[in-house]
Backbone as numpy.savetxt, mean C-alpha at the origin, in Angstrom:
# Nx Ny Nz CAx CAy CAz Cx Cy Cz
-4.56 2.91 39.55 -3.71 3.99 39.02 -2.83 3.47 37.89
-2.35 2.21 38.02 -1.52 1.63 36.96 -2.29 1.52 35.65
-3.59 1.19 35.76 -4.39 1.07 34.54 -4.53 2.42 33.85
-4.66 3.47 34.63 -4.78 4.83 34.06 -3.48 5.21 33.36
-2.35 4.89 34.00 -1.06 5.18 33.39 -0.86 4.43 32.08
-1.26 3.15 32.08 -1.15 2.35 30.85 -2.03 2.94 29.76
-3.25 3.37 30.14 -4.16 3.97 29.17 -3.56 5.23 28.56
-3.04 6.09 29.41 -2.46 7.35 28.93 -1.25 7.09 28.04
-0.35 6.21 28.50 0.86 5.92 27.73 0.52 5.21 26.41
-0.50 4.35 26.43 -0.91 3.66 25.20 -1.43 4.66 24.17
-2.28 5.58 24.62 -2.85 6.58 23.71 -1.75 7.49 23.15
-0.86 7.92 24.02 0.23 8.81 23.57 1.17 8.06 22.62
1.49 6.80 22.95 2.35 6.00 22.08 1.71 5.76 20.72
0.41 5.48 20.73 -0.32 5.29 19.46 -0.29 6.55 18.61
-0.59 7.68 19.24 -0.59 8.95 18.51 0.81 9.29 17.98
1.83 9.01 18.79 3.20 9.29 18.36 3.57 8.46 17.14
3.22 7.16 17.16 3.51 6.30 16.02 2.71 6.70 14.79
1.46 7.11 15.02 0.60 7.54 13.90 1.18 8.79 13.23
1.56 9.77 14.05 2.15 11.00 13.51 3.45 10.70 12.80
4.27 9.82 13.38 5.55 9.47 12.78 5.34 8.81 11.41
4.36 7.92 11.32 4.06 7.27 10.04 3.63 8.27 9.00
2.81 9.25 9.41 2.36 10.29 8.49 3.53 11.13 8.00
4.43 11.46 8.90 5.57 12.30 8.55 6.55 11.59 7.61
6.73 10.28 7.85 7.68 9.52 7.05 7.14 9.18 5.67
5.82 9.20 5.50 5.24 8.97 4.18 4.72 7.56 4.00
3.96 7.39 2.92 3.32 6.10 2.64 4.31 5.02 2.24
5.49 5.42 1.77 6.46 4.42 1.34 6.88 3.51 2.48
6.80 4.00 3.72 7.15 3.17 4.86 6.18 2.01 5.03
4.97 2.16 4.47 3.96 1.12 4.60 3.97 0.19 3.41
4.04 0.76 2.20 3.89 -0.03 0.98 5.19 -0.66 0.52
6.34 -0.08 0.84 7.60 -0.60 0.37 8.44 -1.04 1.57
8.11 -2.21 2.08 8.77 -2.70 3.28 10.09 -3.36 2.90
11.19 -2.62 3.02 12.51 -3.19 2.81 12.98 -3.80 4.12
14.17 -4.42 4.10 14.71 -5.01 5.32 14.87 -3.95 6.40
15.34 -2.76 6.02 15.52 -1.69 7.00 14.18 -1.23 7.57
13.17 -1.09 6.70 11.85 -0.67 7.17 11.26 -1.69 8.13
11.50 -2.98 7.86 10.99 -4.04 8.72 11.60 -3.94 10.12
12.91 -3.73 10.16 13.60 -3.58 11.45 13.09 -2.33 12.17
12.92 -1.24 11.43 12.44 0.00 12.03 11.06 -0.18 12.64
10.18 -0.89 11.94 8.83 -1.12 12.45 8.85 -1.96 13.73
9.71 -2.99 13.73 9.81 -3.84 14.92 10.31 -3.06 16.13
11.35 -2.26 15.91 11.93 -1.50 17.02 10.94 -0.48 17.56
10.23 0.21 16.66 9.24 1.19 17.11 8.16 0.54 17.96
7.70 -0.64 17.51 6.70 -1.36 18.29 7.22 -1.78 19.65
8.47 -2.25 19.68 9.08 -2.68 20.94 9.30 -1.49 21.89
9.69 -0.35 21.32 9.90 0.84 22.16 8.64 1.21 22.93
7.54 1.25 22.21 6.27 1.63 22.85 5.74 0.51 23.72
5.80 -0.73 23.22 5.27 -1.87 23.97 5.96 -2.09 25.30
7.27 -2.06 25.29 8.02 -2.26 26.53 7.83 -1.10 27.50
7.71 0.10 26.97 7.56 1.28 27.83 6.24 1.25 28.60
5.23 0.61 28.04 3.92 0.59 28.70 3.96 -0.13 30.05
4.81 -1.13 30.17 4.82 -1.95 31.38 6.07 -1.73 32.23
6.81 -0.70 31.88 7.98 -0.34 32.67 7.64 0.90 33.50
7.56 0.73 34.80 7.13 1.82 35.67 8.13 2.98 35.68
9.38 2.69 35.33 10.39 3.75 35.35 10.39 4.58 34.08
9.62 4.15 33.10 9.56 4.87 31.83 8.29 5.72 31.79
8.46 7.01 31.58 7.31 7.90 31.53 6.97 8.31 30.11
5.98 9.18 30.00 5.51 9.65 28.70 6.62 10.36 27.95
7.38 11.19 28.66 8.46 11.95 28.02 9.48 11.02 27.39
9.80 9.93 28.07 10.78 8.99 27.54 10.25 8.27 26.30
8.95 7.95 26.33 8.34 7.31 25.16 8.43 8.22 23.95
8.04 9.48 24.15 8.07 10.44 23.04 9.49 10.67 22.55
10.45 10.72 23.49 11.84 10.92 23.10 12.35 9.74 22.27
12.05 8.51 22.72 12.53 7.32 22.02 11.92 7.23 20.62
10.59 7.47 20.53 9.93 7.41 19.22 10.45 8.52 18.31
10.62 9.71 18.88 11.12 10.84 18.09 12.54 10.59 17.59
13.40 10.05 18.47 14.78 9.77 18.10 14.85 8.72 16.99
14.07 7.66 17.14 14.05 6.63 16.11 13.49 7.16 14.80
12.48 8.04 14.91 11.92 8.65 13.71 12.94 9.50 12.98
13.76 10.23 13.74 14.82 11.05 13.12 15.83 10.16 12.41
16.20 9.04 13.05 17.15 8.12 12.43 16.60 7.56 11.12
15.30 7.19 11.11 14.68 6.68 9.89 14.65 7.75 8.82
14.28 8.97 9.23 14.20 10.07 8.26 15.57 10.37 7.65
16.61 10.40 8.49 17.96 10.67 8.00 18.41 9.58 7.03
18.08 8.32 7.36 18.44 7.22 6.47 17.74 7.35 5.13
16.44 7.68 5.16 15.69 7.88 3.91 16.27 9.04 3.11
16.67 10.11 3.81 17.26 11.26 3.13 18.59 10.87 2.46
19.38 10.07 3.15 20.66 9.63 2.59 20.45 8.80 1.32
19.46 7.87 1.37 19.22 7.02 0.19 18.67 7.83 -0.98
17.92 8.89 -0.69 17.41 9.74 -1.76 18.51 10.64 -2.34
19.44 11.05 -1.48 20.47 12.00 -1.89 21.65 11.31 -2.56
22.02 10.14 -2.03 23.21 9.45 -2.51 22.82 8.08 -3.06
22.84 7.97 -4.37 22.36 6.77 -5.03 23.13 5.52 -4.63
24.42 5.64 -4.39 25.25 4.48 -4.10 24.93 3.83 -2.76
24.26 4.56 -1.88 23.93 4.00 -0.56 22.66 3.15 -0.61
21.90 3.24 -1.70 20.61 2.54 -1.75 20.78 1.03 -1.71
21.80 0.51 -2.38 21.99 -0.94 -2.41 22.30 -1.47 -1.02
23.05 -0.69 -0.23 23.42 -1.12 1.12 22.23 -1.04 2.06
21.52 0.09 2.03 20.46 0.34 3.00 19.10 -0.23 2.58
18.83 -0.28 1.28 17.52 -0.73 0.82 17.58 -2.05 0.08
18.77 -2.44 -0.37 18.89 -3.64 -1.19 18.62 -3.31 -2.65
18.67 -4.31 -3.50 18.43 -4.10 -4.92 17.63 -5.27 -5.48
16.82 -5.02 -6.52 16.03 -6.10 -7.12 16.93 -7.17 -7.73
16.41 -8.39 -7.81 17.17 -9.50 -8.38 16.38 -10.09 -9.54
17.06 -10.36 -10.64 16.42 -10.96 -11.81 16.43 -12.47 -11.64
15.30 -13.01 -11.18 15.20 -14.43 -10.87 15.04 -15.27 -12.14
14.27 -14.75 -13.09 14.07 -15.44 -14.37 14.49 -14.49 -15.49
15.39 -14.96 -16.34 15.89 -14.15 -17.46 15.67 -14.92 -18.76
14.91 -14.31 -19.65 14.61 -14.93 -20.95 14.07 -16.36 -20.79
13.20 -16.52 -19.80 12.54 -17.81 -19.58 13.36 -18.81 -18.80
14.60 -18.46 -18.43 15.47 -19.38 -17.71 15.62 -18.95 -16.25
15.43 -19.90 -15.34 15.58 -19.61 -13.92 17.06 -19.45 -13.58
17.39 -18.38 -12.90 18.76 -18.11 -12.49 19.00 -18.72 -11.11
19.56 -19.92 -11.10 19.72 -20.66 -9.85 20.65 -19.93 -8.87
21.72 -19.31 -9.40 22.65 -18.62 -8.52 22.01 -17.42 -7.84
21.13 -16.73 -8.59 20.42 -15.58 -8.03 19.42 -16.04 -6.98
18.72 -17.15 -7.26 17.77 -17.71 -6.29 18.48 -18.09 -5.00
19.65 -18.71 -5.13 20.40 -19.13 -3.95 20.83 -17.92 -3.14
21.26 -16.87 -3.82 21.69 -15.65 -3.13 20.52 -14.98 -2.42
19.33 -15.06 -3.05 18.13 -14.45 -2.46 17.46 -15.35 -1.44
18.03 -16.56 -1.24 17.47 -17.55 -0.30 16.02 -17.87 -0.64
15.80 -18.16 -1.92 14.47 -18.44 -2.44 14.47 -19.84 -3.04
13.51 -20.69 -2.62 13.42 -22.02 -3.22 12.29 -22.05 -4.25
12.13 -23.18 -4.94 11.16 -23.26 -6.03 9.73 -23.12 -5.54
9.43 -23.69 -4.38 8.07 -23.56 -3.85 7.71 -22.10 -3.58
8.65 -21.37 -3.00 8.42 -19.94 -2.74 8.29 -19.16 -4.04
9.15 -19.49 -5.02 9.09 -18.81 -6.31 7.75 -19.03 -6.99
7.27 -20.27 -7.01 5.98 -20.56 -7.65 4.84 -19.88 -6.92
4.94 -19.81 -5.60 3.90 -19.12 -4.82 3.84 -17.64 -5.21
4.99 -17.00 -5.32 5.04 -15.58 -5.68 4.55 -15.36 -7.11
4.88 -16.27 -8.00 4.43 -16.15 -9.39 2.93 -16.32 -9.50
2.37 -17.26 -8.72 0.91 -17.45 -8.73 0.19 -16.22 -8.21
0.83 -15.49 -7.27 0.24 -14.24 -6.78 0.09 -13.23 -7.91
0.91 -13.36 -8.95 0.83 -12.47 -10.11 -0.12 -12.99 -11.17
-0.84 -14.08 -10.86 -1.81 -14.62 -11.80 -1.19 -15.52 -12.86
0.02 -16.00 -12.62 0.70 -16.88 -13.57 0.85 -18.25 -12.92
0.34 -19.30 -13.58 0.34 -20.62 -12.98 1.30 -21.59 -13.68
2.01 -21.12 -14.67 3.00 -21.95 -15.35 4.27 -21.15 -15.56
5.39 -21.75 -15.20 6.68 -21.09 -15.37 7.00 -20.88 -16.84
6.34 -21.66 -17.70 6.58 -21.56 -19.14 6.10 -20.22 -19.71
5.20 -19.55 -19.00 4.65 -18.29 -19.49 5.54 -17.09 -19.17
6.55 -17.30 -18.34 7.34 -16.18 -17.82 8.59 -15.95 -18.67
8.77 -14.71 -19.11 9.99 -14.31 -19.82 11.00 -13.72 -18.83
10.51 -12.81 -17.98 11.36 -12.21 -16.95 10.59 -12.18 -15.63
11.31 -12.34 -14.53 10.72 -12.20 -13.20 11.73 -11.48 -12.31
11.28 -10.41 -11.68 12.14 -9.59 -10.84 11.73 -9.75 -9.38
12.66 -10.18 -8.55 12.42 -10.32 -7.12 12.75 -8.97 -6.46
11.71 -8.28 -5.96 11.87 -6.93 -5.45 12.41 -6.93 -4.02
12.85 -5.75 -3.59 13.45 -5.63 -2.26 12.45 -5.82 -1.13
11.15 -5.68 -1.42 10.14 -5.86 -0.37 9.62 -7.30 -0.31
10.25 -8.21 -1.09 9.87 -9.62 -1.03 8.82 -10.02 -2.04
8.31 -9.08 -2.83 7.34 -9.41 -3.87 8.07 -9.72 -5.17
7.31 -10.19 -6.16 7.91 -10.49 -7.45 7.04 -9.89 -8.55
7.68 -9.34 -9.57 6.99 -8.79 -10.72 7.34 -9.61 -11.95
6.32 -9.94 -12.73 6.48 -10.87 -13.84 6.18 -10.19 -15.16
7.05 -10.43 -16.14 6.79 -10.03 -17.52 6.59 -11.31 -18.32
5.37 -11.50 -18.83 5.06 -12.73 -19.56 5.70 -12.73 -20.94
5.85 -13.94 -21.49 6.29 -14.07 -22.87 5.24 -13.45 -23.79
5.68 -13.00 -24.93 4.80 -12.24 -25.83 3.51 -12.99 -26.15
3.61 -14.30 -26.40 2.45 -15.08 -26.80 1.41 -15.17 -25.70
1.85 -14.98 -24.44 0.93 -15.10 -23.30 0.44 -13.75 -22.76
0.90 -12.66 -23.37 0.47 -11.35 -22.92 -0.93 -11.03 -23.41
-1.68 -10.29 -22.60 -3.04 -9.90 -22.98 -2.97 -8.88 -24.11
-3.84 -9.03 -25.12 -3.85 -8.07 -26.22 -4.32 -6.69 -25.74
-3.79 -5.66 -26.35 -4.15 -4.29 -25.98 -5.02 -3.66 -27.05
-5.66 -2.54 -26.70 -6.48 -1.83 -27.67 -5.65 -1.35 -28.87
-4.38 -1.05 -28.60 -3.50 -0.60 -29.68 -3.32 -1.70 -30.73
-3.21 -2.95 -30.25 -3.05 -4.07 -31.17 -4.31 -4.32 -31.99
-5.46 -3.95 -31.44 -6.72 -4.08 -32.15 -7.06 -2.84 -32.98
-6.11 -1.87 -33.00 -6.30 -0.62 -33.75 -7.56 0.13 -33.32
-7.81 0.13 -32.02 -8.97 0.83 -31.49 -8.70 2.34 -31.43
-9.76 3.13 -31.63 -9.64 4.57 -31.52 -9.43 4.95 -30.05
-8.43 5.78 -29.75 -8.20 6.18 -28.35 -9.43 6.84 -27.73
-9.73 6.44 -26.51 -10.86 6.99 -25.77 -10.35 7.57 -24.45
-11.00 8.64 -23.97 -10.59 9.18 -22.66 -10.86 8.18 -21.54
-9.97 8.14 -20.58 -10.11 7.21 -19.45 -10.61 7.99 -18.25
-11.67 7.48 -17.63 -12.27 8.16 -16.49 -11.94 7.45 -15.19
-11.80 8.23 -14.14 -11.64 7.69 -12.80 -13.00 7.74 -12.10
-13.59 6.59 -11.75 -14.88 6.61 -11.04 -14.75 7.33 -9.70
-15.74 8.16 -9.40 -15.74 8.93 -8.17 -16.73 8.32 -7.18
-16.24 7.95 -6.00 -17.11 7.39 -4.97 -17.99 8.49 -4.39
-19.30 8.28 -4.43 -20.26 9.27 -3.94 -20.89 8.85 -2.63
-21.20 7.56 -2.50 -21.81 7.05 -1.26 -21.08 5.78 -0.87
-20.78 5.66 0.41 -20.19 4.43 0.92 -20.76 4.13 2.31
-21.21 2.91 2.50 -21.80 2.47 3.77 -22.94 3.37 4.22
-23.77 3.78 3.27 -24.95 4.57 3.60 -24.68 6.03 3.94
-23.47 6.52 3.67 -23.13 7.90 3.97 -22.62 8.60 2.71
-23.01 9.86 2.56 -22.60 10.66 1.42 -21.17 11.16 1.60
-20.33 10.95 0.58 -18.95 11.44 0.62 -18.96 12.85 0.03
-19.22 13.83 0.89 -19.46 15.20 0.42 -18.25 15.81 -0.27
-17.03 15.45 0.16 -15.85 16.06 -0.43 -15.65 15.65 -1.89
-16.32 14.56 -2.31 -16.19 14.11 -3.69 -17.22 14.74 -4.63
-18.22 15.40 -4.06 -19.27 15.99 -4.89 -18.73 17.08 -5.80
-17.72 17.82 -5.33 -17.16 18.89 -6.15 -16.47 18.35 -7.40
-16.09 17.07 -7.37 -15.44 16.46 -8.53 -16.44 16.22 -9.66
-17.73 16.08 -9.32 -18.73 15.82 -10.35 -19.69 17.01 -10.52
-19.40 18.09 -9.81 -20.20 19.33 -9.88 -21.67 19.05 -9.56
-21.90 18.22 -8.58 -23.24 17.96 -8.07 -23.30 18.44 -6.62
-24.53 18.56 -6.13 -24.71 18.82 -4.71 -25.54 17.68 -4.11
-25.78 17.76 -2.81 -26.48 16.69 -2.11 -27.89 16.50 -2.66
-28.56 17.59 -3.01 -29.94 17.51 -3.50 -30.01 16.78 -4.84
-29.03 16.99 -5.70 -29.02 16.30 -6.98 -28.82 14.80 -6.81
-27.98 14.44 -5.85 -27.77 13.02 -5.56 -29.05 12.40 -5.03
-29.70 13.11 -4.12 -30.96 12.61 -3.55 -32.03 12.48 -4.62
-32.09 13.43 -5.55 -33.08 13.37 -6.64 -32.82 12.16 -7.52
-31.55 11.90 -7.81 -31.20 10.75 -8.65 -31.57 9.45 -7.95
-31.35 9.39 -6.63 -31.70 8.19 -5.88 -33.21 7.99 -5.81
-33.96 9.10 -5.73 -35.42 8.99 -5.68 -35.98 8.36 -6.95
-35.31 8.63 -8.08 -35.75 8.01 -9.34 -35.61 6.50 -9.28
-34.72 6.04 -8.40 -34.52 4.60 -8.23 -35.18 4.08 -6.96
-36.05 4.93 -6.37 -36.79 4.58 -5.14 -35.83 4.22 -4.00
-34.80 5.04 -3.84 -33.82 4.80 -2.79 -33.51 6.09 -2.05
-33.00 5.92 -0.82 -32.46 7.03 -0.05 -30.99 6.74 0.26
-30.29 7.77 0.68 -28.84 7.63 0.88 -28.51 6.51 1.86
-29.24 6.41 2.97 -28.91 5.41 3.98 -29.19 3.98 3.51
-29.89 3.84 2.37 -30.19 2.52 1.82 -29.12 2.04 0.83
-28.16 2.90 0.56 -27.16 2.60 -0.47 -25.85 2.16 0.19
-25.37 0.99 -0.19 -24.10 0.49 0.33 -22.93 1.17 -0.38
-23.08 1.36 -1.69 -22.00 1.99 -2.47 -22.58 2.62 -3.72
-22.07 3.80 -4.07 -22.47 4.47 -5.31 -21.27 5.21 -5.87
-21.08 5.10 -7.18 -19.99 5.82 -7.84 -20.52 6.51 -9.09
-19.78 7.52 -9.53 -20.23 8.33 -10.67 -19.13 8.40 -11.73
-19.55 8.23 -12.99 -18.67 8.47 -14.13 -19.42 9.31 -15.15
-18.68 10.03 -15.94 -19.29 10.90 -16.96 -20.09 10.09 -17.97
-19.60 8.91 -18.30 -20.23 8.10 -19.33 -21.48 7.39 -18.81
-21.39 6.82 -17.62 -22.49 5.98 -17.10 -23.37 6.67 -16.07
-22.97 7.84 -15.61 -23.73 8.52 -14.58 -23.53 7.88 -13.22
-24.59 7.84 -12.42 -24.49 7.32 -11.06 -24.84 5.84 -11.03
-23.85 5.03 -10.62 -24.07 3.60 -10.44 -24.32 3.34 -8.96
-25.43 2.70 -8.65 -25.87 2.52 -7.26 -25.94 1.04 -6.92
-25.38 0.69 -5.76 -25.48 -0.67 -5.24 -26.13 -0.60 -3.87
-27.44 -0.90 -3.78 -28.12 -0.82 -2.48 -27.76 -1.99 -1.58
-28.11 -1.87 -0.31 -27.90 -2.98 0.63 -28.74 -4.18 0.22
């Protein structure tokens, strides 16, 4: 009977956390501030501890998750409504490198050493500190780098290229299955996709990935 209770409470706790994440938005996942980190830990502990506490029922789990969700939502609403609260609740970015010079006092305040700084810079594809003009240490622990002009990649504007429309490739097939909801984006139907694949001696289940663009048509990558 205990196993059945754990199963039920686990499923309900999972669904509650899933719904809560959907309601709070994607920013809770992609922009992990110190507050978001604490919120995630507490939510996990609420559900995890409740699973093995016989005195805690489903109603209590839902109440605890719901209450914590309301607190998170209210906090997010406050930071959106009142700009001055953002620095306290979310923190603020720090300029670690300014005009090519490392700001030691800022690094010390951010509790960041040189090894950590170089690791974060390498994550941005920069392997020499000499290439960096500015570096911003974000509230989620990542770093964004602006290279010195001489090290920046040239753009089409600098080459005086004629502007061209930019297309977003549309995924048509993934893991051998047709993504039907994307067909309306290219004004094709399933039969047209199958006909195009037949020209390449393929069927849908033989295709690992396929995408479509106006310029190149259907690009197919079989298994």
